[in-house]
Each structure stands twice: as structure tokens, then as C-alpha cells.
XYZ file of C-alpha atoms in Angstrom:
399
model
C 65.607 -8.392 -69.880
C 63.292 -8.621 -66.866
C 64.261 -11.458 -64.538
C 63.059 -10.316 -61.130
C 61.214 -13.574 -60.532
C 63.171 -16.051 -62.618
C 65.481 -17.345 -59.831
C 67.482 -19.604 -62.169
C 69.160 -21.453 -59.308
C 65.895 -22.919 -58.019
C 66.418 -26.378 -59.514
C 70.171 -26.486 -58.904
C 70.008 -28.567 -55.731
C 66.433 -29.939 -55.954
C 67.433 -33.623 -55.773
C 69.723 -33.069 -52.778
C 67.030 -31.061 -50.997
C 64.399 -33.755 -51.600
C 66.724 -36.457 -50.272
C 67.493 -34.499 -47.106
C 63.790 -34.207 -46.211
C 63.208 -37.875 -45.324
C 66.748 -39.262 -45.321
C 69.040 -36.522 -44.053
C 72.792 -36.848 -43.958
C 72.768 -35.822 -40.289
C 71.795 -38.089 -37.347
C 68.076 -38.701 -36.852
C 66.024 -39.477 -33.755
C 62.895 -41.418 -34.710
C 59.816 -41.636 -32.495
C 57.218 -44.336 -33.137
C 53.462 -44.430 -32.760
C 53.940 -45.182 -29.063
C 55.726 -41.827 -28.567
C 53.459 -39.217 -30.137
C 54.150 -35.500 -30.088
C 51.049 -33.779 -28.730
C 50.577 -30.609 -30.769
C 48.856 -27.451 -29.592
C 46.298 -27.850 -32.390
C 45.076 -31.043 -30.684
C 46.712 -33.552 -33.026
C 49.050 -36.334 -31.941
C 51.903 -36.448 -34.457
C 53.265 -39.989 -34.743
C 55.490 -41.355 -36.004
C 57.884 -38.458 -36.497
C 61.600 -37.783 -36.640
C 64.056 -35.069 -35.656
C 67.278 -34.474 -37.571
C 70.142 -33.000 -35.597
C 73.867 -32.329 -35.444
C 76.243 -32.427 -32.483
C 79.671 -30.880 -32.011
C 82.172 -31.458 -29.229
C 81.964 -34.117 -26.537
C 79.510 -34.700 -23.711
C 81.383 -34.785 -20.405
C 81.155 -37.617 -17.879
C 78.360 -36.104 -15.780
C 76.497 -34.814 -18.854
C 76.546 -31.261 -17.543
C 78.082 -29.369 -20.490
C 75.326 -29.697 -23.120
C 74.210 -26.577 -24.979
C 71.131 -26.669 -27.200
C 71.087 -24.168 -30.056
C 67.702 -23.244 -31.498
C 67.865 -22.077 -35.103
C 66.088 -19.109 -36.644
C 63.293 -19.182 -39.227
C 65.333 -20.187 -42.271
C 68.116 -22.014 -40.440
C 68.575 -25.714 -39.781
C 70.750 -28.138 -37.825
C 73.884 -27.439 -39.893
C 75.170 -24.754 -37.574
C 78.904 -25.408 -37.880
C 79.445 -27.850 -40.723
C 79.239 -27.775 -44.503
C 75.616 -27.688 -45.620
C 74.763 -30.884 -47.536
C 72.590 -29.085 -50.102
C 74.366 -25.800 -50.749
C 77.928 -26.811 -49.903
C 78.292 -23.603 -47.873
C 79.698 -23.217 -44.374
C 77.477 -23.582 -41.318
C 75.196 -20.657 -40.557
C 76.762 -19.833 -37.144
C 80.440 -20.645 -37.541
C 81.179 -17.195 -36.104
C 79.874 -18.481 -32.753
C 80.377 -22.251 -32.771
C 83.710 -24.056 -32.922
C 87.025 -24.503 -31.102
C 87.863 -21.301 -29.265
C 84.592 -19.647 -30.289
C 82.110 -18.403 -27.669
C 80.237 -21.700 -28.060
C 83.485 -23.598 -27.680
C 83.305 -27.149 -28.987
C 86.455 -27.999 -27.006
C 84.522 -27.229 -23.839
C 80.833 -27.747 -24.536
C 78.699 -30.403 -26.193
C 76.692 -28.487 -28.792
C 73.371 -29.781 -30.143
C 71.285 -28.223 -32.894
C 68.226 -29.810 -34.466
C 65.991 -28.996 -37.392
C 62.627 -27.867 -36.003
C 59.434 -29.816 -36.496
C 57.837 -28.305 -39.591
C 61.246 -27.790 -41.206
C 62.531 -29.368 -44.389
C 66.022 -30.660 -43.568
C 65.169 -33.997 -41.997
C 62.698 -33.257 -39.213
C 59.087 -34.129 -39.956
C 57.240 -31.345 -41.756
C 55.020 -30.620 -44.740
C 57.750 -31.706 -47.188
C 58.074 -35.112 -45.458
C 56.350 -38.336 -46.456
C 53.125 -39.033 -44.572
C 53.475 -42.680 -43.479
C 49.697 -43.105 -43.532
C 49.422 -42.303 -47.252
C 52.903 -42.756 -48.664
C 52.604 -39.271 -50.159
C 54.115 -35.993 -49.058
C 52.223 -34.249 -46.263
C 51.812 -30.877 -47.959
C 49.043 -28.856 -46.311
C 47.689 -32.015 -44.660
C 50.465 -31.533 -42.117
C 49.002 -30.096 -38.903
C 49.757 -26.510 -37.892
C 52.612 -26.307 -35.431
C 53.672 -23.774 -32.804
C 56.865 -22.679 -31.083
C 55.908 -24.737 -27.975
C 55.446 -27.777 -30.271
C 58.980 -27.304 -31.596
C 60.358 -27.094 -28.061
C 58.449 -30.187 -26.876
C 59.875 -32.157 -29.788
C 63.388 -31.013 -28.949
C 62.854 -31.922 -25.302
C 62.101 -35.439 -26.528
C 65.357 -35.375 -28.471
C 67.277 -34.312 -25.354
C 65.659 -37.194 -23.475
C 66.738 -39.560 -26.236
C 70.299 -38.297 -25.918
C 70.209 -39.060 -22.189
C 70.635 -35.465 -21.047
C 68.618 -34.489 -17.992
C 69.633 -30.828 -17.691
C 70.976 -28.468 -20.333
C 73.819 -26.200 -19.341
C 72.496 -23.540 -21.715
C 69.921 -22.909 -24.424
C 70.882 -20.384 -27.082
C 69.045 -18.802 -29.960
C 68.444 -15.685 -31.996
C 65.195 -14.507 -33.597
C 62.867 -17.550 -33.837
C 65.635 -19.418 -32.031
C 65.448 -16.891 -29.198
C 61.696 -17.446 -28.994
C 62.338 -21.165 -28.589
C 64.992 -20.521 -25.935
C 62.548 -18.435 -23.883
C 59.773 -20.981 -24.352
C 62.117 -23.764 -23.271
C 62.931 -22.002 -20.004
C 59.244 -21.324 -19.319
C 58.183 -24.884 -20.123
C 61.141 -26.725 -18.577
C 62.579 -24.409 -15.890
C 64.237 -27.271 -14.004
C 65.994 -28.542 -17.104
C 67.721 -25.331 -18.225
C 70.609 -23.931 -16.185
C 71.178 -20.839 -18.347
C 69.741 -19.156 -21.416
C 71.120 -16.751 -24.007
C 68.203 -15.110 -25.842
C 69.200 -12.818 -28.692
C 67.254 -10.427 -30.946
C 63.876 -11.856 -30.018
C 60.677 -11.275 -28.085
C 58.044 -13.256 -26.206
C 55.452 -12.541 -28.863
C 55.275 -11.367 -32.454
C 54.263 -7.781 -33.132
C 51.472 -6.819 -35.534
C 54.113 -5.454 -37.928
C 55.999 -8.760 -37.955
C 52.789 -10.694 -38.531
C 52.035 -8.352 -41.431
C 55.437 -8.988 -43.050
C 54.942 -12.729 -42.688
C 51.518 -12.520 -44.280
C 53.050 -10.642 -47.194
C 55.512 -13.484 -47.673
C 52.870 -16.190 -47.412
C 50.659 -14.442 -49.936
C 53.601 -14.180 -52.334
C 54.088 -17.952 -52.101
C 50.405 -18.779 -52.466
C 49.960 -16.356 -55.391
C 52.584 -18.233 -57.405
C 50.686 -20.342 -60.007
C 53.106 -23.206 -59.304
C 52.041 -23.411 -55.657
C 49.035 -25.507 -56.816
C 47.186 -25.254 -53.500
C 50.222 -26.576 -51.678
C 50.408 -29.773 -53.796
C 53.094 -28.507 -56.180
C 55.209 -31.617 -55.653
C 52.479 -33.770 -57.212
C 52.721 -31.707 -60.406
C 56.490 -31.590 -60.667
C 56.294 -27.866 -59.951
C 57.905 -25.569 -57.398
C 56.658 -22.097 -56.424
C 60.204 -20.756 -56.386
C 59.174 -17.376 -57.769
C 56.761 -16.696 -54.929
C 59.119 -18.099 -52.306
C 61.965 -16.034 -53.706
C 59.916 -12.845 -53.460
C 58.914 -13.778 -49.890
C 62.580 -14.174 -49.012
C 63.451 -10.846 -50.623
C 60.787 -9.041 -48.598
C 61.820 -10.755 -45.368
C 65.498 -10.084 -45.940
C 64.844 -6.350 -46.022
C 63.536 -6.631 -42.450
C 66.759 -8.324 -41.349
C 68.840 -5.298 -42.328
C 68.822 -1.632 -41.377
C 68.606 1.450 -43.547
C 72.126 2.396 -42.470
C 73.476 -1.043 -43.411
C 71.792 -0.953 -46.811
C 73.155 2.513 -47.464
C 76.656 1.508 -46.355
C 76.670 -1.657 -48.463
C 74.909 -0.395 -51.589
C 73.737 3.198 -51.491
C 72.309 4.027 -54.917
C 75.220 2.453 -56.787
C 74.501 0.861 -60.134
C 75.120 -2.806 -60.869
C 77.739 -3.266 -63.613
C 76.647 -0.152 -65.483
C 76.985 3.602 -65.404
C 73.567 4.551 -66.725
C 70.079 3.147 -66.121
C 68.755 0.641 -68.665
C 65.267 2.169 -68.575
C 63.882 -1.307 -67.948
C 62.904 -3.477 -64.968
C 66.246 -5.234 -64.880
C 68.388 -5.004 -61.730
C 69.947 -1.616 -62.363
C 70.905 -1.053 -58.693
C 73.275 -3.167 -56.629
C 70.705 -3.529 -53.881
C 68.247 -5.025 -56.378
C 70.820 -7.548 -57.556
C 71.635 -8.434 -53.946
C 67.994 -9.100 -53.074
C 67.510 -11.230 -56.167
C 70.538 -13.265 -55.185
C 69.097 -13.766 -51.708
C 65.828 -14.988 -53.206
C 67.559 -17.286 -55.677
C 69.910 -18.908 -53.158
C 67.121 -19.400 -50.615
C 64.812 -21.379 -52.877
C 67.622 -23.840 -53.570
C 67.475 -25.141 -50.000
C 64.033 -24.391 -48.568
C 60.539 -25.789 -49.028
C 57.727 -23.333 -49.733
C 55.178 -25.023 -47.476
C 57.679 -25.159 -44.622
C 58.057 -21.406 -44.975
C 54.296 -21.012 -44.518
C 54.226 -23.256 -41.455
C 57.208 -21.757 -39.665
C 56.172 -18.146 -40.204
C 52.710 -19.044 -38.876
C 54.258 -20.627 -35.797
C 56.123 -17.407 -35.062
C 52.919 -15.399 -35.506
C 51.058 -17.537 -32.954
C 53.801 -17.260 -30.345
C 52.831 -15.448 -27.130
C 54.248 -16.746 -23.846
C 52.133 -14.417 -21.683
C 48.891 -15.632 -23.265
C 49.136 -18.877 -21.305
C 49.557 -16.914 -18.071
C 46.549 -14.567 -18.180
C 48.578 -12.005 -20.077
C 51.157 -11.564 -17.299
C 54.582 -12.344 -18.708
C 56.319 -12.452 -15.326
C 54.066 -15.359 -14.324
C 55.650 -17.475 -17.067
C 58.984 -17.214 -15.246
C 57.825 -17.214 -11.642
C 60.500 -18.528 -9.233
C 62.673 -19.647 -12.142
C 66.273 -20.537 -11.285
C 67.650 -20.251 -14.831
C 70.326 -17.621 -15.436
C 69.510 -15.364 -18.390
C 71.401 -13.126 -20.747
C 69.213 -11.064 -23.092
C 70.862 -9.273 -26.016
C 69.463 -6.726 -28.468
C 70.931 -4.551 -31.217
C 70.312 -0.832 -31.628
C 69.470 -1.057 -35.352
C 67.189 -4.104 -35.087
C 63.728 -2.820 -35.976
C 62.287 -6.312 -36.399
C 62.811 -7.096 -32.696
C 63.670 -3.692 -31.192
C 65.367 -3.155 -27.872
C 62.072 -2.177 -26.228
C 60.890 -5.772 -26.619
C 64.109 -7.105 -25.118
C 63.672 -4.754 -22.158
C 60.156 -6.114 -21.658
C 61.668 -9.593 -21.301
C 64.198 -8.284 -18.780
C 61.522 -6.477 -16.756
C 59.408 -9.641 -16.624
C 62.401 -11.682 -15.502
C 63.259 -9.079 -12.862
C 59.679 -9.196 -11.623
C 59.968 -12.967 -11.268
C 63.249 -12.586 -9.324
C 65.258 -14.310 -12.038
C 68.990 -13.759 -12.508
C 69.257 -11.752 -15.707
C 71.840 -9.639 -17.486
C 71.035 -7.430 -20.449
C 73.109 -5.884 -23.214
C 72.112 -3.558 -26.015
C 74.848 -3.598 -28.634
C 75.360 -0.574 -30.846
C 75.652 -1.606 -34.475
C 74.142 -0.640 -37.819
C 73.888 -4.279 -38.968
C 70.215 -4.684 -38.084
C 68.462 -7.850 -36.979
C 71.019 -10.081 -38.711
C 73.776 -8.738 -36.439
C 73.678 -11.912 -34.337
C 74.762 -13.885 -37.412
C 77.549 -11.492 -38.403
C 80.954 -10.433 -37.134
C 80.059 -8.316 -34.095
C 82.931 -8.605 -31.575
C 80.908 -7.111 -28.699
C 78.335 -9.874 -29.101
C 81.030 -12.544 -29.090
C 82.594 -11.182 -25.916
C 79.283 -10.810 -24.095
C 78.315 -14.386 -25.018
C 81.703 -15.731 -23.976
C 81.606 -13.883 -20.632
C 78.077 -15.054 -19.866
C 78.907 -18.695 -20.587
C 82.124 -18.410 -18.573
C 80.214 -17.067 -15.553
C 77.467 -19.661 -15.917
C 80.104 -22.384 -16.282
C 81.719 -21.380 -13.005
C 78.339 -21.461 -11.276
C 77.592 -24.813 -12.872
C 80.929 -26.209 -11.733
C 82.025 -27.202 -15.197
C 85.571 -28.458 -15.428
C 87.947 -26.309 -17.461
C 85.721 -23.249 -17.039
C 87.971 -20.203 -17.287
């Protein structure tokens, strides 16, 4: 009767997920011991690998490359069928022929971040020094670490300058970090539903999720894989809690209200009587099919540590001083995870550094997840920004 933490789909794709960790179906860039990734925690990570996908074609002068940074629970499969779940890519609303990120015009790159679990080295990967999975022996990583690794990937692909970097949420954090760290390598940037540092409230929600994972008896101190276990109950609850923050009260009311799930009267039990309960349980169940629990801990921690201004004596504008990159910053009125006030702070800092920046606040009740959904205003703003940047870049076929 009570199945709030059962998540029956957890083992459905376990073999496929395990295979994708070390031997992904997407292309892989491997870096040997002679090419270590210097992490902010002071560790040199080597060897390591980055799994990625590309769409479209790189033009002759290599000037049309766009790097997409994925959000917390995303991966490199932005516009293709996911090899584990069999579902469509997570940003097919934005990426593809004729879409704002037009694969007939641009060369699109998206990689799985370091610390992820879909082919890039992370806690679910095999530690070459021991032959066992890293688990919590994997060093803590940061947003700047992720960006440095992806800069190495761009080098490997022979691309000197990116036409644009694009990302929402954690992806937007990476996009901003990329422009601050590599200002001469980024012509334009589209930063969506993000900020330059995590708020105390966001850190608190992440801690709630991490504690849910670690409280699961099957977590086994992060060595669950050695016991044939999987803390899918705790990870599912963490996903449920996080998913609430991605929506708005108005969106929840519009989608579900207080409607019952397949019944007219309450069961007087702890079953999913309400549609919204059933929806959240589904989100938890589908998430644990494709994601590693330890990776969730690492990536949420990386977001918590992020603070661009901290490296510039607390002055955000100093991070973008004299930058030539063209920016477009987008927020959504109902996004309470990364509210418009934080987007405006980015714009003010860019203005103070004399950067070229446009800003749009889009009215919608779809919450933080609006950048992943069908929001025509967002599509048109993105398309117009890339069109303008393409003209300034001198890209052929820009129109």
C-alpha cells in the first residue's frame, strides 16, 4: 500500500548505466598521465576522460562552434536518443535543424561534466590505480574544474575560439565561469536561469538531498557498488525534493491542483492519493534509472562552492573586466531557485565592466525549468541573440 520510496524502476537500466560510465556510446576524449587536470582541491586528476556529443558541421575556419553546458542532472545527450532511457535528448526544443541552436548552421558540442556518470570521469568510474570504482575516493570537484576539463576537450577538437557558450542553471554557471576564465576564447555567451554563486537557500536544498542519499541504508558509506546495492530510495527522494524547486506554485496548481490520482475519495493511507504525489514519485523513479548517487553528491557540492566574485576580492565586475564577449542573460519571472534579482546582478556587473550585454526577463509560470520547456519567447530571444552575434562574428549564412 505504501510505496513512496520503492522506486521499482531503479534496476530497469542498471546494466546500461554501468556500461556508459567507463565505455560510453558517445565519443570520448582521453587524457593520459602527461595531461593532468589540476583540480581546485589541489589534486592532479590523471588519467581521465570526457564523453561528448557533437551535432552539425564545423566550418572551414572553425568559427561556428557552440559549446553547451548541461545542468545538474543533464549529460551530453542533448539532441539524440539517450542510450540508457531511450528517451529524446534533454534540449531538443533548442537544438536541431531550424532550432535556435541550428545544427544546419552551427557546430554544437556538449560534454558530460567531470564528476558525472555518463562517460566522463567521476565517482562511478573505475580508478585506474586500484581497478575499483572511485566512489568517495574521487576528489571533490568545482565548477571551474568542469570548465577547465571542457577547455581541454575544445583544444583536443582543434577549436581555438568558441562562437558561443550556452547553458541554463548549472550550465549557466559554467558558461559564466568559462567567459571569466577564458575571455579571449569565447565570442558570445547565453546564460540562462543562473547566478554567479549559490544562495544559502539553494545550498540548504542541496544538503537536504545529500542527506537523503546518505541516510539510505544501501548507500553503505558511498561503497554501495561493492555490496551489489544502490541507494535508489534516498536518491529518489533527493530528486523529488529538488524537482519541487524547479517548478512554481502556479505551475503545480495548473498541472495538478488538489486532484486525486485514479480515485474519487482518499484511501486514508500513505499511498499516492494526489496527482502531484504520483508525479513526484515518477520523477524520483525515472531519475534513479540513469543517475549515480555519488555523482549527485559531487555535482551538488560543486554548485554550492561556486562563487565567481570570491576569486576577485568579492567584486564581481572584476571577474569580467575589459571582457570582449557579448552576453545575453535570461531569467524567468516564476523562477524562485535563481530569481531575476540574481540575473540583474550579473547584468550590473557586466555593465560595470563595460561588457556588451542584453537582458531579458520572460514572463511565465513554468518556474526554473522554463528553459527546458516550450517557451516561444525564450526561443526567439535566443535565436535573435545568436543571429546578431553571428553577424558580428562574420559567420557565413548568418541571417
